[in-house]
C-alpha positions as protocol buffer text, in pm:
chain_id: "A"
residue {
  index: 1
  type: MET
  ca { x: 3520 y: 9653 z: 11582 }
}
residue {
  index: 2
  type: GLU
  ca { x: 3322 y: 9802 z: 11296 }
}
residue {
  index: 3
  type: LEU
  ca { x: 3409 y: 9753 z: 10932 }
}
residue {
  index: 4
  type: THR
  ca { x: 3497 y: 10121 z: 10885 }
}
residue {
  index: 5
  type: SER
  ca { x: 3732 y: 10110 z: 11184 }
}
residue {
  index: 6
  type: ILE
  ca { x: 3907 y: 9809 z: 11035 }
}
residue {
  index: 7
  type: PHE
  ca { x: 3935 y: 9989 z: 10700 }
}
residue {
  index: 8
  type: TRP
  ca { x: 4094 y: 10300 z: 10858 }
}
residue {
  index: 9
  type: LEU
  ca { x: 4328 y: 10086 z: 11068 }
}
residue {
  index: 10
  type: ILE
  ca { x: 4444 y: 9888 z: 10763 }
}
residue {
  index: 11
  type: LEU
  ca { x: 4488 y: 10209 z: 10563 }
}
residue {
  index: 12
  type: MET
  ca { x: 4691 y: 10368 z: 10841 }
}
residue {
  index: 13
  type: ILE
  ca { x: 4914 y: 10061 z: 10876 }
}
residue {
  index: 14
  type: ALA
  ca { x: 4960 y: 10041 z: 10498 }
}
residue {
  index: 15
  type: MET
  ca { x: 5059 y: 10409 z: 10477 }
}
residue {
  index: 16
  type: LEU
  ca { x: 5306 y: 10369 z: 10763 }
}
residue {
  index: 17
  type: ALA
  ca { x: 5453 y: 10056 z: 10601 }
}
residue {
  index: 18
  type: ILE
  ca { x: 5499 y: 10240 z: 10271 }
}
residue {
  index: 19
  type: GLU
  ca { x: 5655 y: 10531 z: 10457 }
}
residue {
  index: 20
  type: ALA
  ca { x: 5895 y: 10298 z: 10636 }
}
residue {
  index: 21
  type: ALA
  ca { x: 5995 y: 10140 z: 10304 }
}
residue {
  index: 22
  type: THR
  ca { x: 6078 y: 10471 z: 10135 }
}
residue {
  index: 23
  type: VAL
  ca { x: 6334 y: 10737 z: 10217 }
}
residue {
  index: 24
  type: ASN
  ca { x: 6121 y: 11031 z: 10103 }
}
residue {
  index: 25
  type: LEU
  ca { x: 5822 y: 11149 z: 10299 }
}
residue {
  index: 26
  type: VAL
  ca { x: 5548 y: 11012 z: 10075 }
}
residue {
  index: 27
  type: THR
  ca { x: 5255 y: 10876 z: 10275 }
}
residue {
  index: 28
  type: LEU
  ca { x: 5303 y: 11001 z: 10629 }
}
residue {
  index: 29
  type: TRP
  ca { x: 5027 y: 11263 z: 10593 }
}
residue {
  index: 30
  type: PHE
  ca { x: 4779 y: 11002 z: 10474 }
}
residue {
  index: 31
  type: ALA
  ca { x: 4862 y: 10793 z: 10781 }
}
residue {
  index: 32
  type: PHE
  ca { x: 4774 y: 11092 z: 11003 }
}
residue {
  index: 33
  type: GLY
  ca { x: 4448 y: 11138 z: 10813 }
}
residue {
  index: 34
  type: ALA
  ca { x: 4365 y: 10768 z: 10849 }
}
residue {
  index: 35
  type: MET
  ca { x: 4439 y: 10786 z: 11221 }
}
residue {
  index: 36
  type: ALA
  ca { x: 4198 y: 11080 z: 11263 }
}
residue {
  index: 37
  type: ALA
  ca { x: 3930 y: 10893 z: 11067 }
}
residue {
  index: 38
  type: LEU
  ca { x: 3994 y: 10582 z: 11280 }
}
residue {
  index: 39
  type: VAL
  ca { x: 3937 y: 10781 z: 11598 }
}
residue {
  index: 40
  type: ALA
  ca { x: 3616 y: 10923 z: 11451 }
}
residue {
  index: 41
  type: SER
  ca { x: 3504 y: 10572 z: 11355 }
}
residue {
  index: 42
  type: VAL
  ca { x: 3569 y: 10437 z: 11704 }
}
residue {
  index: 43
  type: CYS
  ca { x: 3366 y: 10730 z: 11842 }
}
residue {
  index: 44
  type: LYS
  ca { x: 3078 y: 10618 z: 11616 }
}
residue {
  index: 45
  type: CYS
  ca { x: 3084 y: 10927 z: 11391 }
}
residue {
  index: 46
  type: GLU
  ca { x: 2914 y: 10915 z: 11052 }
}
residue {
  index: 47
  type: LEU
  ca { x: 3110 y: 10795 z: 10748 }
}
residue {
  index: 48
  type: TRP
  ca { x: 3092 y: 11135 z: 10577 }
}
residue {
  index: 49
  type: LEU
  ca { x: 3258 y: 11294 z: 10883 }
}
residue {
  index: 50
  type: GLN
  ca { x: 3528 y: 11027 z: 10884 }
}
residue {
  index: 51
  type: ILE
  ca { x: 3604 y: 11098 z: 10517 }
}
residue {
  index: 52
  type: ILE
  ca { x: 3611 y: 11474 z: 10579 }
}
residue {
  index: 53
  type: LEU
  ca { x: 3843 y: 11423 z: 10876 }
}
residue {
  index: 54
  type: PHE
  ca { x: 4070 y: 11201 z: 10668 }
}
residue {
  index: 55
  type: ALA
  ca { x: 4093 y: 11460 z: 10389 }
}
residue {
  index: 56
  type: GLY
  ca { x: 4117 y: 11756 z: 10626 }
}
residue {
  index: 57
  type: VAL
  ca { x: 4388 y: 11617 z: 10853 }
}
residue {
  index: 58
  type: THR
  ca { x: 4582 y: 11495 z: 10549 }
}
residue {
  index: 59
  type: LEU
  ca { x: 4573 y: 11842 z: 10391 }
}
residue {
  index: 60
  type: VAL
  ca { x: 4644 y: 12027 z: 10716 }
}
residue {
  index: 61
  type: THR
  ca { x: 4954 y: 11817 z: 10779 }
}
residue {
  index: 62
  type: LEU
  ca { x: 5062 y: 11805 z: 10414 }
}
residue {
  index: 63
  type: LEU
  ca { x: 5048 y: 12170 z: 10310 }
}
residue {
  index: 64
  type: PRO
  ca { x: 5286 y: 12328 z: 10562 }
}
residue {
  index: 65
  type: THR
  ca { x: 5536 y: 12043 z: 10571 }
}
residue {
  index: 66
  type: ARG
  ca { x: 5562 y: 11917 z: 10212 }
}
residue {
  index: 67
  type: LYS
  ca { x: 5783 y: 12201 z: 10090 }
}
residue {
  index: 68
  type: LEU
  ca { x: 6009 y: 12165 z: 10391 }
}
residue {
  index: 69
  type: ALA
  ca { x: 6025 y: 11787 z: 10352 }
}
residue {
  index: 70
  type: LYS
  ca { x: 6113 y: 11814 z: 9983 }
}
residue {
  index: 71
  type: LYS
  ca { x: 6391 y: 12057 z: 10068 }
}
residue {
  index: 72
  type: TYR
  ca { x: 6559 y: 11814 z: 10307 }
}
residue {
  index: 73
  type: PHE
  ca { x: 6474 y: 11472 z: 10166 }
}
residue {
  index: 74
  type: SER
  ca { x: 6445 y: 11510 z: 9789 }
}
residue {
  index: 75
  type: LYS
  ca { x: 6773 y: 11683 z: 9716 }
}
residue {
  index: 76
  type: ARG
  ca { x: 6983 y: 11537 z: 9447 }
}
residue {
  index: 77
  type: ARG
  ca { x: 7317 y: 11522 z: 9606 }
}
residue {
  index: 78
  type: THR
  ca { x: 7598 y: 11550 z: 9355 }
}
residue {
  index: 79
  type: GLN
  ca { x: 7939 y: 11435 z: 9449 }
}
residue {
  index: 80
  type: PRO
  ca { x: 8202 y: 11690 z: 9347 }
}
residue {
  index: 81
  type: THR
  ca { x: 8515 y: 11546 z: 9195 }
}
residue {
  index: 82
  type: ASN
  ca { x: 8864 y: 11679 z: 9145 }
}
residue {
  index: 83
  type: ALA
  ca { x: 8794 y: 11686 z: 8771 }
}
residue {
  index: 84
  type: ASP
  ca { x: 8560 y: 11982 z: 8826 }
}
residue {
  index: 85
  type: ARG
  ca { x: 8866 y: 12192 z: 8913 }
}
residue {
  index: 86
  type: VAL
  ca { x: 8973 y: 12210 z: 8548 }
}
residue {
  index: 87
  type: ILE
  ca { x: 8661 y: 12401 z: 8443 }
}
residue {
  index: 88
  type: GLY
  ca { x: 8763 y: 12759 z: 8375 }
}
residue {
  index: 89
  type: GLN
  ca { x: 9131 y: 12667 z: 8340 }
}
residue {
  index: 90
  type: SER
  ca { x: 9347 y: 12739 z: 8036 }
}
residue {
  index: 91
  type: CYS
  ca { x: 9460 y: 12433 z: 7842 }
}
residue {
  index: 92
  type: ILE
  ca { x: 9707 y: 12370 z: 7558 }
}
residue {
  index: 93
  type: VAL
  ca { x: 9591 y: 12170 z: 7257 }
}
residue {
  index: 94
  type: THR
  ca { x: 9829 y: 11873 z: 7213 }
}
residue {
  index: 95
  type: GLU
  ca { x: 9638 y: 11705 z: 6928 }
}
residue {
  index: 96
  type: GLU
  ca { x: 9421 y: 11897 z: 6684 }
}
residue {
  index: 97
  type: ILE
  ca { x: 9061 y: 11907 z: 6804 }
}
residue {
  index: 98
  type: ASP
  ca { x: 8817 y: 11806 z: 6532 }
}
residue {
  index: 99
  type: ASN
  ca { x: 8465 y: 11721 z: 6653 }
}
residue {
  index: 100
  type: THR
  ca { x: 8357 y: 11561 z: 6323 }
}
residue {
  index: 101
  type: ALA
  ca { x: 8659 y: 11327 z: 6325 }
}
residue {
  index: 102
  type: ALA
  ca { x: 8608 y: 11266 z: 6699 }
}
residue {
  index: 103
  type: LYS
  ca { x: 8966 y: 11346 z: 6788 }
}
residue {
  index: 104
  type: GLY
  ca { x: 9155 y: 11595 z: 6995 }
}
residue {
  index: 105
  type: THR
  ca { x: 9355 y: 11616 z: 7315 }
}
residue {
  index: 106
  type: VAL
  ca { x: 9447 y: 11895 z: 7551 }
}
residue {
  index: 107
  type: SER
  ca { x: 9683 y: 11926 z: 7843 }
}
residue {
  index: 108
  type: CYS
  ca { x: 9521 y: 12090 z: 8142 }
}
residue {
  index: 109
  type: LYS
  ca { x: 9682 y: 12118 z: 8485 }
}
residue {
  index: 110
  type: GLY
  ca { x: 9936 y: 11852 z: 8389 }
}
residue {
  index: 111
  type: LYS
  ca { x: 9679 y: 11595 z: 8275 }
}
residue {
  index: 112
  type: LEU
  ca { x: 9586 y: 11490 z: 7922 }
}
residue {
  index: 113
  type: TRP
  ca { x: 9216 y: 11506 z: 7836 }
}
residue {
  index: 114
  type: THR
  ca { x: 9020 y: 11398 z: 7533 }
}
residue {
  index: 115
  type: ALA
  ca { x: 8867 y: 11724 z: 7417 }
}
residue {
  index: 116
  type: ARG
  ca { x: 8594 y: 11863 z: 7193 }
}
residue {
  index: 117
  type: THR
  ca { x: 8518 y: 12225 z: 7112 }
}
residue {
  index: 118
  type: ALA
  ca { x: 8195 y: 12378 z: 7236 }
}
residue {
  index: 119
  type: ASP
  ca { x: 8124 y: 12552 z: 6903 }
}
residue {
  index: 120
  type: GLY
  ca { x: 8230 y: 12264 z: 6675 }
}
residue {
  index: 121
  type: GLU
  ca { x: 8525 y: 12455 z: 6527 }
}
residue {
  index: 122
  type: LYS
  ca { x: 8870 y: 12297 z: 6495 }
}
residue {
  index: 123
  type: ALA
  ca { x: 9149 y: 12394 z: 6733 }
}
residue {
  index: 124
  type: ALA
  ca { x: 9511 y: 12373 z: 6619 }
}
residue {
  index: 125
  type: VAL
  ca { x: 9796 y: 12212 z: 6809 }
}
residue {
  index: 126
  type: GLY
  ca { x: 9960 y: 12461 z: 7045 }
}
residue {
  index: 127
  type: SER
  ca { x: 9658 y: 12690 z: 7071 }
}
residue {
  index: 128
  type: VAL
  ca { x: 9529 y: 12793 z: 7410 }
}
residue {
  index: 129
  type: VAL
  ca { x: 9173 y: 12699 z: 7497 }
}
residue {
  index: 130
  type: GLN
  ca { x: 8961 y: 12727 z: 7809 }
}
residue {
  index: 131
  type: ALA
  ca { x: 8778 y: 12434 z: 7969 }
}
residue {
  index: 132
  type: VAL
  ca { x: 8406 y: 12513 z: 7996 }
}
residue {
  index: 133
  type: ALA
  ca { x: 8248 y: 12176 z: 8080 }
}
residue {
  index: 134
  type: ILE
  ca { x: 8301 y: 11805 z: 8124 }
}
residue {
  index: 135
  type: GLU
  ca { x: 8083 y: 11555 z: 7937 }
}
residue {
  index: 136
  type: GLY
  ca { x: 8161 y: 11202 z: 8041 }
}
residue {
  index: 137
  type: VAL
  ca { x: 8540 y: 11174 z: 8002 }
}
residue {
  index: 138
  type: LYS
  ca { x: 8569 y: 11456 z: 7748 }
}
residue {
  index: 139
  type: LEU
  ca { x: 8666 y: 11811 z: 7824 }
}
residue {
  index: 140
  type: ILE
  ca { x: 8460 y: 12070 z: 7636 }
}
residue {
  index: 141
  type: VAL
  ca { x: 8674 y: 12369 z: 7547 }
}
residue {
  index: 142
  type: GLU
  ca { x: 8645 y: 12701 z: 7367 }
}
residue {
  index: 143
  type: PRO
  ca { x: 8914 y: 12932 z: 7229 }
}
residue {
  index: 144
  type: VAL
  ca { x: 9058 y: 13183 z: 7472 }
}
residue {
  index: 145
  type: LYS
  ca { x: 8960 y: 13532 z: 7373 }
}
residue {
  index: 146
  type: GLU
  ca { x: 9266 y: 13754 z: 7353 }
}
residue {
  index: 147
  type: THR
  ca { x: 9253 y: 14076 z: 7549 }
}
residue {
  index: 148
  type: VAL
  ca { x: 9453 y: 14387 z: 7468 }
}
residue {
  index: 149
  type: THR
  ca { x: 9598 y: 14575 z: 7763 }
}
residue {
  index: 150
  type: LEU
  ca { x: 9724 y: 14930 z: 7733 }
}
């Protein structure tokens, strides 16, 4: 076996080993390119043709499938929690919310939450606020805007 054939075989095996060790499609296309170059090497083709085949087959297999592969394998999968249900809900301030003093509590859907205001303003005990986000274990709230109905 020629030296170039051994090189392409080792490259193909290395790319497949890396692919097997990862969960994202990372090197599969390079393995296909190395396999095409290996076939060309075994058929006694010139080195420049082997390199062109490696690059060409890699690109031809990469371009149409990379976007699809990223869609299915690279998604960040977030795990929804029951805590997300409080976002958008009205809450009652049970302890004055003061962001600078790092204090404040609200009652929302029967549960007590440590709370901070989104705009940094204080919120008085008994006022109604709306949950807009969760940061760590703190509920971020903003004052409920009063609407006038006729």
